[in-house]
Coordinates of C-alpha atoms in Angstrom, one line a residue:
M1 CA 59.7 136.7 153.0
D2 CA 61.8 139.5 151.6
L3 CA 63.9 139.5 154.8
A4 CA 64.5 135.7 154.4
R5 CA 65.5 136.2 150.7
T6 CA 67.9 138.9 151.8
E7 CA 69.5 136.7 154.4
V8 CA 69.9 133.8 151.9
A9 CA 71.4 136.2 149.4
T10 CA 73.8 137.6 152.0
R11 CA 74.9 134.1 153.1
R12 CA 75.4 133.1 149.4
S13 CA 77.5 136.2 148.8
R14 CA 79.6 135.5 151.8
K15 CA 80.1 131.9 150.7
E16 CA 81.1 133.0 147.2
S17 CA 83.6 135.6 148.7
A18 CA 85.1 132.9 150.9
T19 CA 85.3 130.5 148.0
R20 CA 87.0 133.2 145.8
I21 CA 89.5 134.0 148.5
G22 CA 90.2 130.3 149.0
L23 CA 90.8 129.9 145.2
M24 CA 93.2 132.9 145.3
A25 CA 95.3 131.5 148.2
L26 CA 97.5 129.1 146.3
P27 CA 98.2 131.4 143.3
V28 CA 98.9 134.3 145.6
A29 CA 101.3 132.2 147.7
F30 CA 103.0 130.9 144.5
F31 CA 103.6 134.4 143.1
A32 CA 104.7 135.7 146.5
V33 CA 107.3 133.0 147.0
F34 CA 108.6 132.5 143.4
F35 CA 108.1 136.0 141.9
A36 CA 107.8 138.8 144.4
Y37 CA 110.4 137.4 146.8
P38 CA 113.2 136.8 144.2
V39 CA 112.6 140.2 142.6
A40 CA 112.6 142.0 146.0
A41 CA 115.8 140.1 146.9
I42 CA 117.6 141.5 143.9
V43 CA 116.4 145.0 144.5
A44 CA 117.4 144.8 148.2
R45 CA 120.8 143.4 147.3
G46 CA 121.4 146.4 144.9
L47 CA 120.0 149.3 147.0
K48 CA 120.6 148.2 150.6
I49 CA 124.1 148.8 151.8
D50 CA 125.2 148.1 155.4
G51 CA 121.5 147.7 156.4
A52 CA 120.5 151.1 155.0
W53 CA 118.5 151.8 151.9
R54 CA 120.3 154.0 149.3
F55 CA 117.4 155.4 147.2
G56 CA 119.7 158.2 146.1
R57 CA 121.3 155.6 143.9
I58 CA 118.2 155.7 141.6
G59 CA 118.9 159.4 140.6
E60 CA 122.6 158.6 140.2
V61 CA 122.0 155.8 137.8
L62 CA 119.3 157.6 135.8
A63 CA 121.6 160.6 135.4
Q64 CA 124.2 158.5 133.4
S65 CA 124.1 159.3 129.7
D66 CA 124.4 155.7 128.6
I67 CA 121.5 154.7 130.8
R68 CA 119.3 157.5 129.4
H69 CA 120.2 156.3 125.9
V70 CA 119.1 152.8 126.9
L71 CA 115.8 154.2 128.3
W72 CA 115.2 156.2 125.1
F73 CA 116.0 153.4 122.7
T74 CA 113.8 150.9 124.8
T75 CA 110.8 153.3 124.5
W76 CA 111.4 154.4 120.9
Q77 CA 111.8 150.9 119.5
A78 CA 108.8 149.7 121.4
L79 CA 106.6 152.5 120.0
A80 CA 108.0 151.9 116.4
S81 CA 107.6 148.1 116.7
T82 CA 104.0 148.5 117.9
A83 CA 103.0 150.9 115.1
L84 CA 104.7 148.7 112.4
T85 CA 103.0 145.6 113.8
L86 CA 99.6 147.1 113.8
L87 CA 100.1 148.4 110.2
I88 CA 101.1 145.0 108.9
A89 CA 98.9 142.8 111.1
L90 CA 95.5 144.5 111.0
P91 CA 94.7 143.5 107.4
G92 CA 95.5 139.9 108.5
A93 CA 93.1 140.2 111.5
Y94 CA 90.4 141.2 109.0
V95 CA 91.1 138.3 106.7
F96 CA 91.1 135.7 109.4
A97 CA 87.9 137.2 110.9
R98 CA 85.8 137.6 107.8
F99 CA 87.1 135.2 105.1
D100 CA 86.8 131.5 104.7
F101 CA 89.5 129.9 102.6
R102 CA 91.3 126.6 102.2
G103 CA 94.1 126.0 104.7
K104 CA 92.8 128.7 107.2
Q105 CA 93.4 126.6 110.3
V106 CA 96.9 125.7 109.2
L107 CA 97.7 129.3 108.4
R108 CA 96.4 130.4 111.8
A109 CA 98.8 128.0 113.4
V110 CA 101.7 129.2 111.2
V111 CA 101.2 132.9 112.2
T112 CA 101.2 131.8 115.9
V113 CA 104.4 129.8 115.7
P114 CA 106.7 132.9 116.0
F115 CA 104.9 134.1 119.1
V116 CA 105.6 130.9 121.1
L117 CA 109.2 130.6 119.8
P118 CA 111.9 131.7 122.2
T119 CA 113.2 135.1 121.4
V120 CA 116.7 133.7 120.9
V121 CA 115.3 131.6 118.1
V122 CA 113.6 134.5 116.5
G123 CA 116.9 136.4 116.7
T124 CA 118.6 133.4 115.2
A125 CA 116.1 133.2 112.3
F126 CA 116.6 136.8 111.4
L127 CA 120.3 136.5 111.8
A128 CA 120.2 133.7 109.2
L129 CA 118.1 136.0 106.9
V130 CA 119.8 139.4 107.3
G131 CA 123.1 138.8 109.1
R132 CA 126.6 138.1 107.8
G133 CA 126.4 135.3 105.3
G134 CA 122.6 135.4 105.4
L135 CA 120.2 135.1 102.5
L136 CA 120.1 138.8 101.8
D137 CA 123.8 139.1 102.1
Q138 CA 124.4 136.2 99.7
L139 CA 121.9 137.5 97.1
W140 CA 122.3 141.3 97.2
G141 CA 125.0 142.0 99.7
V142 CA 122.5 143.6 102.1
R143 CA 123.1 143.2 105.8
L144 CA 120.7 144.5 108.5
D145 CA 122.0 142.6 111.5
T146 CA 123.4 145.7 113.2
T147 CA 120.6 148.2 112.3
V148 CA 117.4 148.9 114.1
W149 CA 115.3 147.7 111.1
A150 CA 116.3 144.2 111.8
I151 CA 115.1 144.5 115.4
L152 CA 111.8 146.1 114.3
L153 CA 111.0 143.5 111.7
A154 CA 111.9 140.7 114.2
H155 CA 109.4 142.2 116.6
V156 CA 106.7 142.3 114.0
F157 CA 107.5 138.7 113.2
F158 CA 107.2 137.8 116.9
N159 CA 104.0 139.8 117.7
Y160 CA 102.0 139.4 114.4
A161 CA 99.8 136.8 116.1
V162 CA 99.0 139.0 119.1
V163 CA 97.1 141.5 116.8
V164 CA 95.6 138.8 114.6
R165 CA 94.2 136.8 117.6
T166 CA 93.2 139.7 119.8
V167 CA 91.6 142.0 117.2
G168 CA 90.5 139.2 114.9
G169 CA 88.8 137.4 117.7
L170 CA 86.5 140.4 118.3
W171 CA 86.2 141.3 114.6
S172 CA 84.8 137.9 113.8
Q173 CA 82.0 138.4 116.3
L174 CA 80.9 141.9 115.1
D175 CA 77.7 141.7 113.0
P176 CA 78.6 142.9 109.5
R177 CA 75.0 143.8 108.9
Q178 CA 75.4 147.0 111.0
E179 CA 78.1 148.3 108.6
E180 CA 75.9 147.2 105.6
A181 CA 73.0 149.1 107.0
A182 CA 75.2 152.3 107.3
R183 CA 76.1 151.9 103.6
M184 CA 72.5 151.5 102.6
L185 CA 71.8 154.8 104.3
G186 CA 74.4 156.5 102.0
A187 CA 77.7 156.2 103.9
S188 CA 80.8 155.2 101.9
R189 CA 82.6 152.0 102.6
F190 CA 85.3 153.8 104.6
A191 CA 82.9 156.1 106.4
A192 CA 80.8 153.1 107.4
W193 CA 83.8 151.3 108.7
R194 CA 85.1 154.4 110.5
K195 CA 81.8 155.2 112.2
V196 CA 80.4 151.7 112.9
T197 CA 83.2 149.0 113.0
L198 CA 86.2 151.0 114.3
P199 CA 84.5 152.2 117.5
A200 CA 83.6 148.6 118.4
L201 CA 87.1 147.4 117.5
S202 CA 89.0 150.2 119.3
P203 CA 89.2 148.4 122.7
A204 CA 90.6 145.3 121.1
V205 CA 93.1 147.3 119.0
A206 CA 94.2 149.2 122.1
A207 CA 94.6 146.0 124.1
A208 CA 96.6 144.4 121.3
A209 CA 98.8 147.5 120.9
L210 CA 99.5 147.6 124.6
M211 CA 100.5 143.9 124.7
V212 CA 102.8 144.4 121.7
F213 CA 104.3 147.4 123.4
L214 CA 104.8 145.4 126.6
F215 CA 106.5 142.5 124.8
T216 CA 108.8 144.8 122.8
F217 CA 109.5 147.1 125.7
T218 CA 110.9 144.1 127.6
S219 CA 112.6 142.5 124.6
F220 CA 115.7 140.5 125.4
G221 CA 116.8 137.7 123.0
V222 CA 116.0 139.6 119.8
V223 CA 117.9 142.7 120.8
Q224 CA 120.8 140.8 122.3
I225 CA 121.4 138.9 119.1
L226 CA 120.6 141.5 116.5
G227 CA 121.4 144.7 118.3
G228 CA 125.1 144.1 118.9
P229 CA 126.9 146.6 121.1
T230 CA 125.1 149.5 119.7
F231 CA 121.5 148.9 120.7
S232 CA 120.4 147.8 124.2
T233 CA 117.0 147.6 125.9
L234 CA 116.3 147.7 129.6
E235 CA 116.2 143.9 129.7
V236 CA 119.5 143.5 127.9
E237 CA 121.1 146.2 130.1
I238 CA 119.9 144.5 133.2
Y239 CA 121.4 141.2 132.0
R240 CA 124.7 143.0 131.1
Q241 CA 124.9 144.8 134.5
T242 CA 124.1 141.5 136.4
S243 CA 126.1 138.9 134.6
E244 CA 129.0 140.8 133.0
I245 CA 129.7 143.9 135.1
F246 CA 128.2 142.6 138.4
D247 CA 126.8 146.0 139.2
L248 CA 123.7 144.9 141.2
A249 CA 122.9 148.4 142.2
T250 CA 122.4 149.6 138.6
A251 CA 120.6 146.4 137.8
A252 CA 118.2 147.0 140.7
V253 CA 117.5 150.6 139.6
L254 CA 116.7 149.5 136.1
T255 CA 114.5 146.7 137.5
I256 CA 112.5 149.3 139.5
V257 CA 112.2 151.5 136.4
Q258 CA 111.0 148.6 134.3
F259 CA 108.6 147.4 137.0
V260 CA 107.0 150.9 137.2
A261 CA 106.6 151.1 133.5
V262 CA 105.1 147.6 133.2
G263 CA 102.7 148.4 136.0
A264 CA 101.4 151.4 134.2
I265 CA 101.1 149.5 130.9
L266 CA 99.2 146.7 132.6
A267 CA 96.8 149.2 134.4
V268 CA 95.9 150.7 131.0
H269 CA 95.6 147.2 129.5
A270 CA 93.2 146.2 132.2
W271 CA 91.0 149.2 131.4
T272 CA 91.0 148.3 127.7
V273 CA 90.0 144.7 128.5
R274 CA 87.0 145.9 130.6
R275 CA 85.9 148.1 127.6
R276 CA 86.3 145.2 125.2
E277 CA 84.2 142.9 127.5
T278 CA 81.5 145.6 127.5
A279 CA 81.7 145.7 123.7
L280 CA 81.3 141.9 123.4
R281 CA 77.8 142.2 124.9
L282 CA 76.8 144.0 121.7
V283 CA 78.2 141.6 119.1
A284 CA 76.2 139.1 117.1
P285 CA 76.2 135.6 118.7
E286 CA 77.1 133.9 115.4
V287 CA 80.3 134.3 113.5
T288 CA 79.8 135.6 109.9
V289 CA 82.5 134.2 107.7
R290 CA 82.3 133.8 103.9
R291 CA 84.5 133.3 100.9
P292 CA 86.1 136.4 99.4
R293 CA 83.9 138.1 96.8
G294 CA 85.1 140.6 94.2
A295 CA 88.6 141.5 92.9
G296 CA 89.2 143.8 95.9
Q297 CA 88.7 141.1 98.5
W298 CA 90.7 138.5 96.6
A299 CA 93.5 141.1 96.3
L300 CA 93.4 141.7 100.0
L301 CA 93.6 138.0 100.7
G302 CA 96.5 137.6 98.3
G303 CA 98.3 140.6 99.9
V304 CA 97.9 139.2 103.4
L305 CA 99.1 135.7 102.3
A306 CA 102.1 137.3 100.6
S307 CA 103.0 139.3 103.7
I308 CA 102.8 136.2 105.8
L309 CA 105.0 134.3 103.3
V310 CA 107.7 137.1 103.3
L311 CA 107.6 138.2 106.9
L312 CA 106.8 135.0 108.8
A313 CA 107.5 132.0 106.6
L314 CA 110.7 133.2 104.9
P315 CA 112.7 133.6 108.2
L316 CA 111.6 130.2 109.4
G317 CA 112.4 128.7 106.0
V318 CA 115.9 130.3 106.0
L319 CA 116.4 128.9 109.5
V320 CA 115.7 125.3 108.2
Q321 CA 117.9 126.0 105.1
R322 CA 120.9 127.1 107.2
S323 CA 120.5 124.1 109.4
L324 CA 120.9 121.8 106.4
D325 CA 123.7 123.8 104.6
A326 CA 126.7 121.9 105.9
P327 CA 130.3 122.3 104.5
G328 CA 130.1 119.1 102.6
G329 CA 126.8 120.0 100.9
Y330 CA 123.2 119.9 102.0
G331 CA 122.4 117.2 104.5
F332 CA 121.9 116.4 108.2
A333 CA 125.6 116.8 109.3
Y334 CA 124.7 119.5 111.9
Y335 CA 121.9 117.4 113.3
K336 CA 124.2 114.4 113.6
A337 CA 126.8 116.6 115.4
L338 CA 124.2 117.3 118.1
T339 CA 124.8 113.7 119.4
S340 CA 128.4 114.5 120.3
A341 CA 129.6 116.2 123.5
D342 CA 133.1 116.9 122.1
S343 CA 132.6 120.6 121.5
G344 CA 133.4 121.5 125.1
I345 CA 130.4 123.8 125.5
F346 CA 128.2 121.3 127.3
L347 CA 128.9 118.5 129.7
V348 CA 126.4 116.4 127.7
A349 CA 125.6 116.1 124.0
P350 CA 123.5 119.1 122.7
I351 CA 120.7 116.7 121.7
A352 CA 120.1 116.0 125.5
A353 CA 118.7 119.6 125.6
I354 CA 115.6 118.3 123.8
G355 CA 114.8 115.7 126.4
N356 CA 115.5 118.2 129.2
S357 CA 113.3 120.8 127.7
L358 CA 110.4 118.4 127.2
E359 CA 110.6 117.2 130.8
Y360 CA 110.9 120.7 132.2
A361 CA 108.0 122.0 130.0
L362 CA 105.7 119.1 131.1
A363 CA 106.4 119.9 134.8
A364 CA 105.9 123.6 134.2
T365 CA 102.7 123.0 132.3
A366 CA 101.3 121.0 135.2
I367 CA 102.1 123.8 137.6
A368 CA 100.8 126.5 135.3
V369 CA 97.5 124.7 134.7
V370 CA 96.9 124.2 138.4
I371 CA 97.8 127.7 139.5
G372 CA 96.3 129.4 136.4
G373 CA 93.1 127.3 136.6
L374 CA 92.5 128.3 140.2
A375 CA 93.2 131.9 139.4
A376 CA 90.8 131.9 136.5
A377 CA 88.1 130.4 138.6
A378 CA 88.7 133.1 141.2
L379 CA 88.5 135.8 138.5
T380 CA 85.2 134.6 137.1
R381 CA 83.4 137.6 138.7
R382 CA 84.4 140.8 137.0
T383 CA 83.8 143.3 139.8
G384 CA 85.8 144.4 142.7
R385 CA 89.2 146.0 143.3
L386 CA 90.5 142.8 144.8
V387 CA 89.7 140.9 141.6
R388 CA 91.2 143.6 139.3
G389 CA 94.4 143.8 141.5
F390 CA 94.7 140.0 141.4
D391 CA 94.3 139.9 137.7
A392 CA 97.1 142.5 137.3
L393 CA 99.4 140.5 139.6
L394 CA 99.0 137.5 137.3
M395 CA 100.1 139.5 134.3
L396 CA 103.3 140.9 135.8
P397 CA 105.6 138.1 134.9
L398 CA 105.1 138.9 131.2
G399 CA 106.6 142.3 131.7
V400 CA 109.0 142.2 134.6
S401 CA 112.5 141.3 133.8
A402 CA 112.9 137.5 133.5
V403 CA 116.6 138.0 133.9
T404 CA 115.9 139.6 137.3
V405 CA 113.6 136.7 138.3
G406 CA 116.2 134.1 137.3
F407 CA 119.1 135.8 139.1
G408 CA 116.8 136.3 142.0
F409 CA 116.1 132.6 142.2
L410 CA 119.8 132.0 142.7
I411 CA 120.1 134.7 145.4
A412 CA 116.8 134.2 147.3
L413 CA 116.2 130.4 147.1
D414 CA 119.5 129.3 148.5
E415 CA 118.7 128.8 152.2
P416 CA 116.4 126.4 154.1
P417 CA 113.4 126.0 153.9
L418 CA 113.6 127.0 150.3
D419 CA 117.1 125.9 149.3
L420 CA 116.3 125.0 145.7
R421 CA 119.5 126.0 143.9
S422 CA 120.5 122.4 143.2
S423 CA 117.0 121.2 142.6
W424 CA 115.7 120.4 139.1
I425 CA 112.3 122.0 140.0
L426 CA 113.8 125.5 139.8
V427 CA 113.6 125.6 136.0
P428 CA 109.9 124.5 135.8
L429 CA 109.0 127.0 138.4
A430 CA 110.5 129.8 136.4
Q431 CA 108.9 128.6 133.2
A432 CA 105.5 128.2 135.0
L433 CA 105.6 131.9 136.0
V434 CA 105.4 132.8 132.3
G435 CA 102.8 130.1 131.5
V436 CA 100.3 131.1 134.1
P437 CA 99.1 134.3 132.4
F438 CA 98.4 132.4 129.2
V439 CA 96.4 129.8 131.1
V440 CA 94.3 132.5 132.8
R441 CA 93.8 134.5 129.6
T442 CA 92.7 131.3 127.7
M443 CA 90.3 129.9 130.4
L444 CA 88.8 133.1 131.8
P445 CA 86.6 134.0 128.8
V446 CA 85.1 130.5 128.8
L447 CA 84.4 130.5 132.5
R448 CA 82.8 133.9 132.3
A449 CA 80.6 132.7 129.4
V450 CA 79.1 130.0 131.7
D451 CA 75.6 131.0 132.7
G452 CA 75.8 131.9 136.3
R453 CA 72.2 130.6 136.9
L454 CA 73.5 127.1 136.4
R455 CA 75.9 127.6 139.3
E456 CA 73.2 129.2 141.5
A457 CA 70.8 126.3 140.8
A458 CA 73.4 123.7 141.7
A459 CA 74.2 125.6 144.9
V460 CA 70.5 125.9 145.8
L461 CA 70.2 122.2 145.4
G462 CA 73.0 121.7 148.0
A463 CA 76.0 121.2 145.9
S464 CA 79.3 122.2 147.4
P465 CA 81.6 124.7 145.5
W466 CA 83.9 121.8 144.5
R467 CA 80.9 119.8 143.1
V468 CA 79.6 122.9 141.3
W469 CA 83.0 123.3 139.6
R470 CA 83.2 119.6 138.8
E471 CA 79.8 119.2 137.4
V472 CA 79.0 122.6 135.9
D473 CA 82.2 124.4 135.0
L474 CA 84.6 121.6 134.2
P475 CA 82.6 120.0 131.3
M476 CA 82.3 123.4 129.6
V477 CA 85.9 124.5 130.2
R478 CA 87.6 121.2 129.5
R479 CA 88.5 122.1 125.9
A480 CA 89.9 125.5 127.0
M481 CA 91.9 123.8 129.6
L482 CA 93.6 121.6 127.0
I483 CA 94.3 124.7 124.9
A484 CA 95.7 126.5 127.9
A485 CA 98.0 123.5 128.7
G486 CA 99.2 123.5 125.1
F487 CA 100.1 127.2 125.2
A488 CA 101.8 126.9 128.6
F489 CA 103.8 123.9 127.2
A490 CA 104.9 125.8 124.1
V491 CA 105.8 129.0 126.1
S492 CA 107.7 126.9 128.7
L493 CA 109.8 125.3 126.0
G494 CA 110.9 128.7 124.8
E495 CA 111.5 130.5 128.1
F496 CA 115.1 131.9 128.1
G497 CA 115.5 135.0 130.2
A498 CA 115.3 133.2 133.6
T499 CA 116.5 129.8 132.7
V500 CA 119.8 131.2 131.2
F501 CA 120.8 131.7 134.9
I502 CA 119.4 128.6 136.5
A503 CA 119.8 125.8 133.9
R504 CA 122.8 123.7 134.9
P505 CA 125.5 122.8 132.4
D506 CA 124.6 119.1 132.6
N507 CA 120.9 119.8 132.0
P508 CA 120.7 122.7 129.4
T509 CA 117.3 123.6 127.9
L510 CA 116.9 124.2 124.1
P511 CA 117.0 128.0 124.2
V512 CA 120.0 128.0 126.5
A513 CA 121.8 125.5 124.3
V514 CA 121.1 127.7 121.2
A515 CA 122.4 130.8 122.9
R516 CA 125.6 129.1 124.1
L517 CA 126.2 127.7 120.6
L518 CA 125.7 131.1 119.0
G519 CA 128.1 132.6 121.5
R520 CA 131.0 130.4 120.2
A521 CA 132.8 131.0 116.9
G522 CA 132.8 128.4 114.2
D523 CA 130.6 127.1 111.5
L524 CA 129.9 123.9 113.4
N525 CA 128.5 125.7 116.5
Y526 CA 126.5 128.0 114.3
G527 CA 125.0 125.1 112.3
Q528 CA 124.2 123.2 115.5
A529 CA 122.4 126.3 116.8
M530 CA 120.3 126.4 113.6
A531 CA 119.5 122.7 113.9
L532 CA 118.4 123.0 117.5
S533 CA 116.3 126.1 116.6
T534 CA 114.7 124.2 113.8
I535 CA 113.8 121.3 116.1
L536 CA 112.3 123.6 118.6
M537 CA 110.3 125.4 115.9
V538 CA 108.9 122.1 114.6
V539 CA 107.8 121.0 118.1
C540 CA 106.0 124.3 118.7
A541 CA 104.4 124.1 115.2
V542 CA 103.1 120.6 115.8
A543 CA 101.7 121.7 119.2
L544 CA 99.9 124.7 117.7
L545 CA 98.4 122.6 114.9
L546 CA 96.9 120.3 117.4
L547 CA 95.6 123.2 119.4
E548 CA 93.9 124.7 116.3
R549 CA 91.9 121.5 115.9
I550 CA 90.2 121.9 119.2
R551 CA 90.2 125.7 119.4
T552 CA 86.9 127.6 119.6
E553 CA 86.2 131.3 119.1
R554 CA 85.8 131.8 122.9
T555 CA 89.1 130.3 124.0
G556 CA 90.8 133.4 125.0
E557 CA 93.0 136.0 123.4
F558 CA 95.6 133.6 122.2

């Protein structure tokens, strides 16, 4: 009997392994062709001369003083941005996790809007706030557009939601009675929090810090707009070396450096995620949320709301204000100008970018949901080096230079059977690469929460793996899939680093149109850039408000 059970278990294990490998096949092929191949093509083009590899070029590039300055500033501003974001956002994570107050769902969507906005729009919003002729310049003569403070604050604006959702998601599931018990035993409020709550929160705080560091380490649009010629990150320098200087060797070296750094960050992040999942087994199954009590809690809520208003809502409000501030007085003159193609910047009217972006984003969302859904299903089991390596592969597009990927598309995908340079699908493919990680991170916690015994029972009764997925997993994961699709759609709308290379002049996307308008002098171009940015912001906000209505506490980190 025991031998028969062992044989059955062995056959089941082999069947599960074969199913997992089958689920991985399409995502692995997708990333190999549309991510690894273009990046490898760029690196080879830069380091391979006359058929021979010149790895000595790496030392030559890193020995240059200006490159070392770029590396130093990239690392320094990422560390400073991460520390400042944690300092400002952790009180917000506590408020969203523990307090119940009117308008909480709307406010949660508001703090997430900056995260899905394209970095070029975030840079534009802060340019309208702190740049020449901005609100601070008009009121007090203060300009921060060429200082590092503007970059740091823009990064906090962009990454506030990462900390609130990652840390707040775990915080809301910690049983507050454990801390209350420590206080009853004589511990002070701070000592109880330090000894009971903080150790349980530390994996989530570490994971959030690493994600913020990753996003700021690879910052492009924000630094390009606010940094001027003085400040440059690795991503901005790769773009400059590729598109302005045409020094592919230097760009290839910087790509390798960034790739190694991102790989190390993701390895540490994977370790923190495993620690957090272990911690989640110890949390209370019910979320304990209550209205603030006492003057201290109401003051904390008021302080968080004030910080959200000043740091997050004010730049977005100034963006809308500048889009309406036309030379003839407040009105929709800049929005009306979007219908004209007379500026010479585009072959079509700028307003056509709205339709282009929506079409591209829908196609990218479909691709991301299929690839990400298969990947999440394959990652349902937590164990195994193959699973952990596959999970890290899926996260790489968030940190590897999007500029390199976009330029790699032009170089690598220009010959049969993958001659896609003139195809419209190139843009959605690049956008889907960024959307897939969000789909995986949203769906994976839900899939892992499904009781494995349900799958086993269905398999014992003779159900095929496809039928098990359709009748057991799909009903439980349907809501998470909708949320994943919404995030993929919003992120695809804002993708800029890769599409700046591959979007055609007659089919620009919204972020590309904004960047090109900002790159031209004149109040009309600036006003149109503000108008397009406002439209993109509104579309993202509406999408996130809809997502909040169907979101649950288990639908992922975002």
